[in-house]
Coordinates of C-alpha atoms in Angstrom, one line a residue:
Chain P
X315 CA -2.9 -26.0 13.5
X316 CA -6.4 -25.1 12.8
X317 CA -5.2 -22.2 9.9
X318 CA -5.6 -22.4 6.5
X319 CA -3.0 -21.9 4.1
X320 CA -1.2 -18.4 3.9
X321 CA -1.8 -18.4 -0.2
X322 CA -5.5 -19.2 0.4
X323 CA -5.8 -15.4 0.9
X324 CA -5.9 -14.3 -3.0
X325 CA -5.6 -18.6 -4.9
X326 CA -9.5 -18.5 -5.5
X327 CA -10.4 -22.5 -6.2
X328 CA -11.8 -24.4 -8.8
X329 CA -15.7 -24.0 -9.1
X330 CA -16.4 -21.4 -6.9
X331 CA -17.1 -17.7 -8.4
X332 CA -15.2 -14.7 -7.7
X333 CA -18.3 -12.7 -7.6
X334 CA -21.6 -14.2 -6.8
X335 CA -24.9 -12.4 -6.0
X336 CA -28.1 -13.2 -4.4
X337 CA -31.1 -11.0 -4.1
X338 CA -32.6 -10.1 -0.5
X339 CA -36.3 -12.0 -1.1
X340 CA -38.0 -9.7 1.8
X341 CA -36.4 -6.2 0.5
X342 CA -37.2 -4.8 -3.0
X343 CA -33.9 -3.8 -5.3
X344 CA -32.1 -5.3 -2.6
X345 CA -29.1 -7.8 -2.9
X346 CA -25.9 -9.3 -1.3
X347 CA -22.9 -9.8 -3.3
X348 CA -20.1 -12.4 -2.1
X349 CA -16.7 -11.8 -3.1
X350 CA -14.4 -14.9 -2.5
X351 CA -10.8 -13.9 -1.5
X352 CA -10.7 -10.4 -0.8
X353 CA -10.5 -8.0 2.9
X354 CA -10.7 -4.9 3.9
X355 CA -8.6 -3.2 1.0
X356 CA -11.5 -3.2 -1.9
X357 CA -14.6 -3.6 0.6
X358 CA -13.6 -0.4 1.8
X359 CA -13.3 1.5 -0.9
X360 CA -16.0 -0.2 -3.3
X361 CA -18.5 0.6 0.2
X362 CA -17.1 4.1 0.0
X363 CA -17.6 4.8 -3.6
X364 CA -21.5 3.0 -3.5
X365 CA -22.1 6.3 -1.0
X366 CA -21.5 8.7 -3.0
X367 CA -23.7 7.5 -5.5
X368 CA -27.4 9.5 -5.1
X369 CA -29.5 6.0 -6.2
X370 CA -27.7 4.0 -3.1
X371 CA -30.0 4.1 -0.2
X372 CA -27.8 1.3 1.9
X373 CA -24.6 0.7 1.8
X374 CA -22.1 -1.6 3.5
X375 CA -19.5 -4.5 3.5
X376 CA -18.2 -7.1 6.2
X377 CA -16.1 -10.0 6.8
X378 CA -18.2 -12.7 8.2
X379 CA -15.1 -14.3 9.7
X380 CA -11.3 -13.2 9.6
X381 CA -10.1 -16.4 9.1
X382 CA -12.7 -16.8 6.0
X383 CA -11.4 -14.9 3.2
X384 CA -14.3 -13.3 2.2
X385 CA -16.1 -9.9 1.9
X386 CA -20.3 -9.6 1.9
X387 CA -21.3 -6.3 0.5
X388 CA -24.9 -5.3 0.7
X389 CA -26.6 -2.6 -1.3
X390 CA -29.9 -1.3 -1.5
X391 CA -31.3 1.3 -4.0
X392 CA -34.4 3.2 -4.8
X393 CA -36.1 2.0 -7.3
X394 CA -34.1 4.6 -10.2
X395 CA -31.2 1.7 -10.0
X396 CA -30.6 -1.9 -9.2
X397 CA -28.0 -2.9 -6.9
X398 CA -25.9 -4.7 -9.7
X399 CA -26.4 -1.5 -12.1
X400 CA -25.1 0.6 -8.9
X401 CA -22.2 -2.2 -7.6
X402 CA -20.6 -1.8 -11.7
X403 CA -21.2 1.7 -11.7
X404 CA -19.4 2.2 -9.0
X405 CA -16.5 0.2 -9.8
X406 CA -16.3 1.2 -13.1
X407 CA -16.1 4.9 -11.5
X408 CA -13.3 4.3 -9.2
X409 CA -11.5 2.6 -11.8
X410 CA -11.2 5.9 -13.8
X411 CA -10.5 8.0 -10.7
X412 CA -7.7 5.6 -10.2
X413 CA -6.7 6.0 -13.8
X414 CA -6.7 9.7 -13.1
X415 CA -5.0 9.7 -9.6
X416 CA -1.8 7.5 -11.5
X417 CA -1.7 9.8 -14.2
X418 CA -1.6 12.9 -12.1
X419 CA 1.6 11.1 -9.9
X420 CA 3.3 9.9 -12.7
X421 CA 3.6 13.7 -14.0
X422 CA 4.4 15.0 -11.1
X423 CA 7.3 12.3 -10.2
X424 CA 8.4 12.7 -13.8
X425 CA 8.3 16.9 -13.4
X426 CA 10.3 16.4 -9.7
X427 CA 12.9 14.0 -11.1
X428 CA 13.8 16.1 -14.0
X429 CA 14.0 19.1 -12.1
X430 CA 16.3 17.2 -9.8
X431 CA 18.5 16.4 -12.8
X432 CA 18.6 19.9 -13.8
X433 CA 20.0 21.5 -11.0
X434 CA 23.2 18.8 -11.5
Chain A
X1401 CA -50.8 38.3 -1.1
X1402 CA -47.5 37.4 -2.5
X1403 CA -46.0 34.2 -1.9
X1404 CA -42.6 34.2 -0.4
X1405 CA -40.4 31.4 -2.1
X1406 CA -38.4 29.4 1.1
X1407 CA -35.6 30.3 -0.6
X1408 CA -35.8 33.6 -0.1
X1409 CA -35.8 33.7 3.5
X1410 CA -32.4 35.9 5.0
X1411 CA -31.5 32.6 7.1
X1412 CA -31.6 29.2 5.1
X1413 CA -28.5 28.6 3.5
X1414 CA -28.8 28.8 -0.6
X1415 CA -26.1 25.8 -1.6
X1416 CA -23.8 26.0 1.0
X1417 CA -24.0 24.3 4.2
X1418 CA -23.6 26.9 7.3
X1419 CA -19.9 26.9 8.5
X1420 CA -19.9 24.8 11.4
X1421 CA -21.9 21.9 9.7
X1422 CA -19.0 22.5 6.7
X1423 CA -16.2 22.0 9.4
X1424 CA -17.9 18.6 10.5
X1425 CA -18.4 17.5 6.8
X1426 CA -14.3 18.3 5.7
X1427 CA -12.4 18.2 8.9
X1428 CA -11.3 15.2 11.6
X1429 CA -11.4 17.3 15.1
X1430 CA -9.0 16.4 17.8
X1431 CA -10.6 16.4 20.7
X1432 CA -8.9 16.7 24.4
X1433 CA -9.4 12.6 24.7
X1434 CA -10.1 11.1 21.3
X1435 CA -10.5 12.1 17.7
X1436 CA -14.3 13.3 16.8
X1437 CA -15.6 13.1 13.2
X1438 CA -12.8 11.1 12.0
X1439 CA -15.6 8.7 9.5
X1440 CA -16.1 10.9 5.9
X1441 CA -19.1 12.2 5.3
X1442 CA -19.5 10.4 2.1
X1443 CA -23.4 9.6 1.9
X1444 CA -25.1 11.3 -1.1
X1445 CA -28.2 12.4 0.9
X1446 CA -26.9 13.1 4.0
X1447 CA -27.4 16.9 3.7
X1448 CA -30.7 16.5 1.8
X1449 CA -33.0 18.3 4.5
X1450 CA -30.7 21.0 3.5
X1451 CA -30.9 20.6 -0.4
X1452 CA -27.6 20.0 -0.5
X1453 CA -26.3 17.4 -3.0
X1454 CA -23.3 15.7 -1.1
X1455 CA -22.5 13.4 -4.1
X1456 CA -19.2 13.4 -5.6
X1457 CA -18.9 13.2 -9.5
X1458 CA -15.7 12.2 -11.3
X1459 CA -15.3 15.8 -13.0
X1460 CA -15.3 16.8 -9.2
X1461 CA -12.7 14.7 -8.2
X1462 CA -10.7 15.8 -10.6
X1463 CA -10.8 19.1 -10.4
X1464 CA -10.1 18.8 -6.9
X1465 CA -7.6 16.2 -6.7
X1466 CA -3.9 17.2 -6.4
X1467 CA -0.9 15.5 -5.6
X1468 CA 2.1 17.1 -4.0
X1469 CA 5.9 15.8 -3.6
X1470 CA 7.6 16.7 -0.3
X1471 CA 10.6 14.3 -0.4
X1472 CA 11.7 12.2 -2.5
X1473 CA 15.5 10.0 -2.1
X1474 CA 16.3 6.9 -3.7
X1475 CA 14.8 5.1 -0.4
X1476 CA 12.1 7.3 0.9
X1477 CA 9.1 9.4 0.1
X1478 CA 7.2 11.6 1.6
X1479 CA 4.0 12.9 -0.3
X1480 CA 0.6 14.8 0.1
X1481 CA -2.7 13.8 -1.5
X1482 CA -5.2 16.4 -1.5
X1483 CA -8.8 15.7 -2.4
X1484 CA -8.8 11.8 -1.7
X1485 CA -10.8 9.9 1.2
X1486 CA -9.1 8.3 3.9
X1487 CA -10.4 4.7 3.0
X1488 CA -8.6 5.0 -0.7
X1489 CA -5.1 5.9 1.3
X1490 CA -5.6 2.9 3.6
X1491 CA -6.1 1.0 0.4
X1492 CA -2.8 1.8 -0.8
X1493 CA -1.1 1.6 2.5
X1494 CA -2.4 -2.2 2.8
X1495 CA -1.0 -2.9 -0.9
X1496 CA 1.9 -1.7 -0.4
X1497 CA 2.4 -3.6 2.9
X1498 CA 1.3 -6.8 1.5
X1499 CA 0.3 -7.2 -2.1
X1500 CA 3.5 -5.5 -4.4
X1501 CA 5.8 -8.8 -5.3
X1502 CA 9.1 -9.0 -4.5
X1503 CA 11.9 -11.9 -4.7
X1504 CA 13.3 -12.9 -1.7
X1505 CA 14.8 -16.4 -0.6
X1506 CA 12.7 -19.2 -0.4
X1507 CA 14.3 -22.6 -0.3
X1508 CA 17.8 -23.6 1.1
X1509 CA 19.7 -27.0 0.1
X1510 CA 21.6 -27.3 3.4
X1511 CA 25.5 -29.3 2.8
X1512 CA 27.0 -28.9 5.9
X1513 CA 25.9 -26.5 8.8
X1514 CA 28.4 -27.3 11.8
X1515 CA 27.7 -23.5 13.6
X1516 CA 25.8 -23.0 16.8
X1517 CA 22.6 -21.3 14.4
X1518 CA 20.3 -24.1 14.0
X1519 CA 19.4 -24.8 10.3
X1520 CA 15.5 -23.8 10.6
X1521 CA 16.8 -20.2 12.5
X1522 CA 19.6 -19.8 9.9
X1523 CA 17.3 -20.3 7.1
X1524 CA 14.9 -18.1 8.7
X1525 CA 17.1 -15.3 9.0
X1526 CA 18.5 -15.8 5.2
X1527 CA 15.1 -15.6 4.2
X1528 CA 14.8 -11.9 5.4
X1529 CA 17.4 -10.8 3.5
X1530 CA 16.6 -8.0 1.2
X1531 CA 17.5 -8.7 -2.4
X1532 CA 18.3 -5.6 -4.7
X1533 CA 16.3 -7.4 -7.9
X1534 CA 13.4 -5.8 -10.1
X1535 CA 10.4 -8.2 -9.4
X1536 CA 9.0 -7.6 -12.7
X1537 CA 11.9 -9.2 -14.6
X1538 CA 10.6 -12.5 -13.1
X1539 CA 7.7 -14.8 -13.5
X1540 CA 6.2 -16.5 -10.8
X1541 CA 7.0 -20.0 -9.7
X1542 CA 3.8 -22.0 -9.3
X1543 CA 3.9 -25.6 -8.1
X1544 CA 4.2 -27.3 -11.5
X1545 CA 6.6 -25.6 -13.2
X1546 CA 10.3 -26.0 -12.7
X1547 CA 12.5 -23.7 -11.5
X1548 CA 15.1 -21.6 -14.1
X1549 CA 16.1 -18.6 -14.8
X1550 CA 12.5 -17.0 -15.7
X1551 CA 11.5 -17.9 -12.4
X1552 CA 14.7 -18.6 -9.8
X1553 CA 17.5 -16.9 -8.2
X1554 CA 20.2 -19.1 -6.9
X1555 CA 22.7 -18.2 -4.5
X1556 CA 25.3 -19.9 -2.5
X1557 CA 27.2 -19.8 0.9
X1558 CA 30.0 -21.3 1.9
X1559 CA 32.2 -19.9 4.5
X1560 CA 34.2 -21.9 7.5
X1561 CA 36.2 -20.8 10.1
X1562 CA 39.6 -22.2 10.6
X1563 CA 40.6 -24.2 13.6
X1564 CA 43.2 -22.2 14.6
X1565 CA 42.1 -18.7 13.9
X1566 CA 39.6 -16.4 15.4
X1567 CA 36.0 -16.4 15.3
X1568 CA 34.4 -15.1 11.9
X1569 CA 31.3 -13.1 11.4
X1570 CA 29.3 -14.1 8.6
X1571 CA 27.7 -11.1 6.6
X1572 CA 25.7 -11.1 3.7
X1573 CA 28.0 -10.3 1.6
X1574 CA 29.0 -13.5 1.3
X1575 CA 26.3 -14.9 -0.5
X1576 CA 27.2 -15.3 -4.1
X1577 CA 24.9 -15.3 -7.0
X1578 CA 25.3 -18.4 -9.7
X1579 CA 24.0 -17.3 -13.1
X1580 CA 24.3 -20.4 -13.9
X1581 CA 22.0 -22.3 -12.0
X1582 CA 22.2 -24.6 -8.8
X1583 CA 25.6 -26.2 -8.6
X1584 CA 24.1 -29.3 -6.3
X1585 CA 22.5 -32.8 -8.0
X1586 CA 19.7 -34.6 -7.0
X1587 CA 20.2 -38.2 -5.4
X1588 CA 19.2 -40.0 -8.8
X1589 CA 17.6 -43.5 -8.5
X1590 CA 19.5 -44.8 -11.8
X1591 CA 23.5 -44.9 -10.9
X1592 CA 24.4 -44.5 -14.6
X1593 CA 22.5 -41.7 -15.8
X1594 CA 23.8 -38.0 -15.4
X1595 CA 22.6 -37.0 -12.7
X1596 CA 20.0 -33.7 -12.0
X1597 CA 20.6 -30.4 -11.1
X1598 CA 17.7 -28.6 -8.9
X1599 CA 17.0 -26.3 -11.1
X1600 CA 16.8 -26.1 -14.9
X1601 CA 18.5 -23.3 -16.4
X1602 CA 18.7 -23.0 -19.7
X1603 CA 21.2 -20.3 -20.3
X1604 CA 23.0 -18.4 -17.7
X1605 CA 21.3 -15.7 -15.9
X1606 CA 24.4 -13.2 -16.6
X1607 CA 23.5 -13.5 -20.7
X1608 CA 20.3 -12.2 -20.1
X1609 CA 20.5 -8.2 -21.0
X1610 CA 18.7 -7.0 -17.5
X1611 CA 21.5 -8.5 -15.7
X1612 CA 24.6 -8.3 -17.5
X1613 CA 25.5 -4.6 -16.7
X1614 CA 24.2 -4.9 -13.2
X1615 CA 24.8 -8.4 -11.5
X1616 CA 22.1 -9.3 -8.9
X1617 CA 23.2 -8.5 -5.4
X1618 CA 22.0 -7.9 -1.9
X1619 CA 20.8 -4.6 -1.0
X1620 CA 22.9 -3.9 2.4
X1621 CA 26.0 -5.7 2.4
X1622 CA 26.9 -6.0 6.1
X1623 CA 23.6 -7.8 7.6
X1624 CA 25.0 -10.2 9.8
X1625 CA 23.7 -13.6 9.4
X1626 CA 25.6 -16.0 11.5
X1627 CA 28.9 -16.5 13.5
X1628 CA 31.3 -19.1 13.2
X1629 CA 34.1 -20.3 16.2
X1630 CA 36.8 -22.7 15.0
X1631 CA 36.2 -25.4 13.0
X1632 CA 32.8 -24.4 12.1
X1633 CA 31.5 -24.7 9.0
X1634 CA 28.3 -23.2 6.6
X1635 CA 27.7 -24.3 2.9
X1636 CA 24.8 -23.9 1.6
X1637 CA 22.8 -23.0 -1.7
X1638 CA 19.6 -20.5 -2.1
X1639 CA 16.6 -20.4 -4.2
X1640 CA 14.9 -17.1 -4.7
X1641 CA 11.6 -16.5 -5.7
X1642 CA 8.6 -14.4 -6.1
X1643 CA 5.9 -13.7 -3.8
X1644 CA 4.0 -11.5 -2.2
X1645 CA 3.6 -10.0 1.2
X1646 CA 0.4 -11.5 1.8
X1647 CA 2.4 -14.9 2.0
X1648 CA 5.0 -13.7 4.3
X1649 CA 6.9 -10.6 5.6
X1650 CA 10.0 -11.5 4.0
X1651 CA 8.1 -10.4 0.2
X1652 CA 7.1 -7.3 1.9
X1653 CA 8.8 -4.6 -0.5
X1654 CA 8.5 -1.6 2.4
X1655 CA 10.1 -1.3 5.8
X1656 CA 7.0 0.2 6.6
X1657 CA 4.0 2.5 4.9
X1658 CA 1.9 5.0 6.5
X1659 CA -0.6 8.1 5.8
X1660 CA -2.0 10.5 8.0
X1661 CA -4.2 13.8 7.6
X1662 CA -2.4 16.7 7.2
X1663 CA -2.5 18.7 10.9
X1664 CA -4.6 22.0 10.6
X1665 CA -4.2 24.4 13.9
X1666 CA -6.0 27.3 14.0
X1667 CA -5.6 29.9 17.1
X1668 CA -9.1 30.9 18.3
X1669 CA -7.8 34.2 20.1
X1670 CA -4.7 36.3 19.5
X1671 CA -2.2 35.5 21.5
X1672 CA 0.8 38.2 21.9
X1673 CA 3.7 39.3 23.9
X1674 CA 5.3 37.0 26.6
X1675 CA 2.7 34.5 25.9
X1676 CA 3.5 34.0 22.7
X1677 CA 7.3 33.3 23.3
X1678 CA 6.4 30.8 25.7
X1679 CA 4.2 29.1 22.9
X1680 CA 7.2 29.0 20.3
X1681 CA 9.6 27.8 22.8
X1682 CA 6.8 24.8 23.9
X1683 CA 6.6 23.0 21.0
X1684 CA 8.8 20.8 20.3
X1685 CA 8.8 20.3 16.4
X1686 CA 8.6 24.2 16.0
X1687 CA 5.0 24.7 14.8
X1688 CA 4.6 28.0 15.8
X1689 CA 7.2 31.1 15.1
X1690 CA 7.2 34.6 16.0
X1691 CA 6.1 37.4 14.5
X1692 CA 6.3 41.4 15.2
X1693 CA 3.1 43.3 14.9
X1694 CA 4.5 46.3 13.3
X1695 CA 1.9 48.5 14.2
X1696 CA 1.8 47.5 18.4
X1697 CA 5.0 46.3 18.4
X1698 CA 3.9 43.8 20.3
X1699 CA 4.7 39.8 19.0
X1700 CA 2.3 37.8 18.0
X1701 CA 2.4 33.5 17.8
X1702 CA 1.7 32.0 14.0
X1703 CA 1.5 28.6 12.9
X1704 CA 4.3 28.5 10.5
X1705 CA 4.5 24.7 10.2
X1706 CA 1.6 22.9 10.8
X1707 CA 3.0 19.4 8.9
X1708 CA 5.4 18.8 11.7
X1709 CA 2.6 18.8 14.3
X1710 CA 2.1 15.2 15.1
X1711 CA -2.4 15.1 14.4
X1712 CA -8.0 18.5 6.5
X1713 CA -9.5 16.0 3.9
X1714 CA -5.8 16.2 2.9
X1715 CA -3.4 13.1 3.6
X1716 CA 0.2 12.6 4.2
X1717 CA 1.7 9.3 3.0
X1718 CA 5.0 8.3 3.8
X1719 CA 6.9 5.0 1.7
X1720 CA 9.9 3.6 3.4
X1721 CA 11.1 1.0 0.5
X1722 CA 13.3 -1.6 1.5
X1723 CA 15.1 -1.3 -1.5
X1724 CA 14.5 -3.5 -4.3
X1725 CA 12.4 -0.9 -6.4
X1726 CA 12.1 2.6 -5.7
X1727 CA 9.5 4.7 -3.8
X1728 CA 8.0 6.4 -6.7
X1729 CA 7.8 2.8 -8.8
X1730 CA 6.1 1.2 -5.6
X1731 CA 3.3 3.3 -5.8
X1732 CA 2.6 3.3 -9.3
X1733 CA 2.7 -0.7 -8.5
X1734 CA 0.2 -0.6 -5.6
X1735 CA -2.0 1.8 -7.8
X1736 CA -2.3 -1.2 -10.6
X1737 CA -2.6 -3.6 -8.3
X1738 CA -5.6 -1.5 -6.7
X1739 CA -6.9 -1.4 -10.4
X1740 CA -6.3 -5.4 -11.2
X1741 CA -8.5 -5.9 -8.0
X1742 CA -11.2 -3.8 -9.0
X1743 CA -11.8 -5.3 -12.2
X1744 CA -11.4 -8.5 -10.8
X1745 CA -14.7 -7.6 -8.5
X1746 CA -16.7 -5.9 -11.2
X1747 CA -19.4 -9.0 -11.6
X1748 CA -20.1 -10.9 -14.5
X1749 CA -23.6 -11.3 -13.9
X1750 CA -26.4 -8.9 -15.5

């Protein structure tokens, strides 16, 4: 009864940001970003990739509420970076490692369905 | 006096972390009651009292990464990523669950139902159907817009059972597609004017070059949908359109999607003779074969197949599609979609 709509998952509405960032007033090159309509699938893996970077010093997403379709990632970093440098780095880096990873399954779909051809 | 660089010292590791902290850092552990050091060790400075660098760069990744086919038929596939984190494979499994569109039956204009399935249950249970229809020859249908043939499939039922004959099964088979559009009109307010169809085709659906050498269909033929006693009847007509899983099962292009990390045994002590026929006869998926130890001639226990034990930085993932598209095209699909979403979270703000 008390459930929002099913599309209100991914529909972001009129006037409120995808992507909106606030800095942490206590905590130098510290900052929250808000991403409206988006779970576990890209927190995950944008908190995973912000790790691996050697300027992150803290790292980590959550879902203030599951029935809130929201993520809250928080980064901090020394002072070589700034969270939103860091945040777009680290996107921009999974993008091409996911470039890379379709690539390298196309060829090798492509390489296994013409060998299947071949043998009729 | 000389001054001895720390470096130099016989026991601090140069580069390499010792080989226990190296199994923790690449492999999850199955312990006797729950799986230990199953979260990646992904931090860049987690091994820096060591002087290790623990960050991954993109040339790494690559050079690494692999990607091997086991299987592969027209409705499964079965295949190994090596080099890739468990959080990106959970990423994929989730889009492929829930974010790859499909077309599957949304709205039913009910004539006449007369059988013992209530409307709402019949509807329901239409609405699972599996259609066998590439998703990205359509367009989505958003409130606004009317439906036709960029947008809509229409299909119709109409079976009844005769009073004096025996009962009937109604399969899904008997749904037929209309290329042409819905074959119903609306209720119009004006008596005179022609009346409306429900949806707005412009020019049939069979014209169109995707569809005139294969006509759109059902996937399985012989889903039962209803049954019919004497003298019951169903018509009914169908609208199909795009959506995603997110929305509801029914636009959920896989039966199911799953990974898991490729199994790794490793014997700690030899273990021959007697004792090792009684460990290949044990398992039951055959992880472990027999071999002769020419010099003893005693036999010895290997692990021959380790994939079919059920527990590596290595993942298996395994697609079951329902149909519509492919395996292989599915994951290209859920490796876009993964792409669209980043972008769409890379923030505008500087």
């Amino acid at each position: 009864m008390n459930a929002p709509d099913r599309y209100e998952r991914f529909v972001v509405p009129e006037g409120t940001k995808k992507v909106s960032y606030e800095r942490d007033t206590k905590i130098i090159n510290a900052a929250s970003f808000t991403v409206e309509r988006e779970d576990h699938t890209i927190g995950n893996i944008v908190r995973m990739q912000l790790h691996r970077d050697p300027n992150v010093l803290f790292a980590g997403y959550k879902l203030p509420h599951p029935l809130q379709y929201k993520i809250i990632v928080r980064i901090h970093t020394t002072s070589q970076s700034s969270p939103m440098q860091a945040y777009n780095q680290a996107i921009t880096d999974l993008d091409k490692e996911l470039d890379y990873l379709k690539s390298a399954f196309e060829e090798r779909i492509s390489r296994k369905l013409r060998r299947v051809d071949m043998e009729y | 006096m000389k001054k001895a660089s720390v470096m130099d010292i016989p026991d601090v590791p140069k580069g390499q972390l010792p080989p226990h902290l190296e199994l923790q850092r690449t492999r999850v552990l199955c312990g006797s009651d729950a799986p230990t050091h199953s979260e990646g060790i992904q931090y860049s400075g987690a091994y820096a009292s060591m002087g290790i660098d623990n960050s991954l760069r993109l040339d790494d990744f690559c050079n690494k990464f692999r990607v091997e086919i086991i299987q592969l038929t027209e409705d499964e596939m079965e295949f190994d990523m090596i080099g890739i984190d468990a959080s990106v494979a959970n990423a994929f499994r989730r889009i492929l669950i829930a974010e790859i569109p499909t077309m599957a039956i949304e709205k039913i204009l009910m004539v006449n139902n007369t059988s013992v399935i209530a409307d709402d249950v019949l509807s329901h249970r239409i609405g699972l159907i599996p259609l066998d229809v590439d998703p990205r020859l359509f367009e989505y249908l958003s409130g606004n817009d009317s439906p036709n043939e960029r947008n809509t499939i229409v299909f119709k039922l109409h079976v009844s059972c005769k009073k004096s004959g025996p009962r009937i099964t109604v399969k899904s088979d008997q749904l037929k597609w209309l290329p042409n559009g819905s074959e119903l009109e609306m209720a119009s307010p004006n008596p005179s004017a022609k009346p409306k169809s429900y949806t707005s085709f412009t020019c049939s659906q069979d014209s169109l070059p995707e569809f005139s050498n294969k006509p759109i269909g059902l996937k399985h033929e012989d889903i039962i949908v209803a049954k019919l006693g004497p003298g019951q009847e169903i018509e009914l007509e169908a609208h199909a359109i795009k959506g995603l899983g997110k929305t509801h099962a029914k636009w959920s292009p896989v039966a199911t999607a799953w990974y898991r990390m490729l199994p790794e045994v490793v014997l700690l002590e030899d273990v021959e003779g007697e004792l090792a026929e009684e460990l290949v006869k044990k398992c039951p998926v055959n992880v472990f074969e027999d071999i002769e130890d020419l010099a003893t001639g005693k036999k010895k226990a290997v692990v021959a197949n380790p994939r079919a034990c059920t527990l590596c930085r290595e993942c298996i993932l395994k697609i079951e599609s329902t149909g519509a598209l492919p395996p292989e095209v599915l994951f290209s699909e859920a490796v876009k979609v993964l792409e669209d979403k980043c972008d769409r979270v890379i923030s505008e703000l500087s």
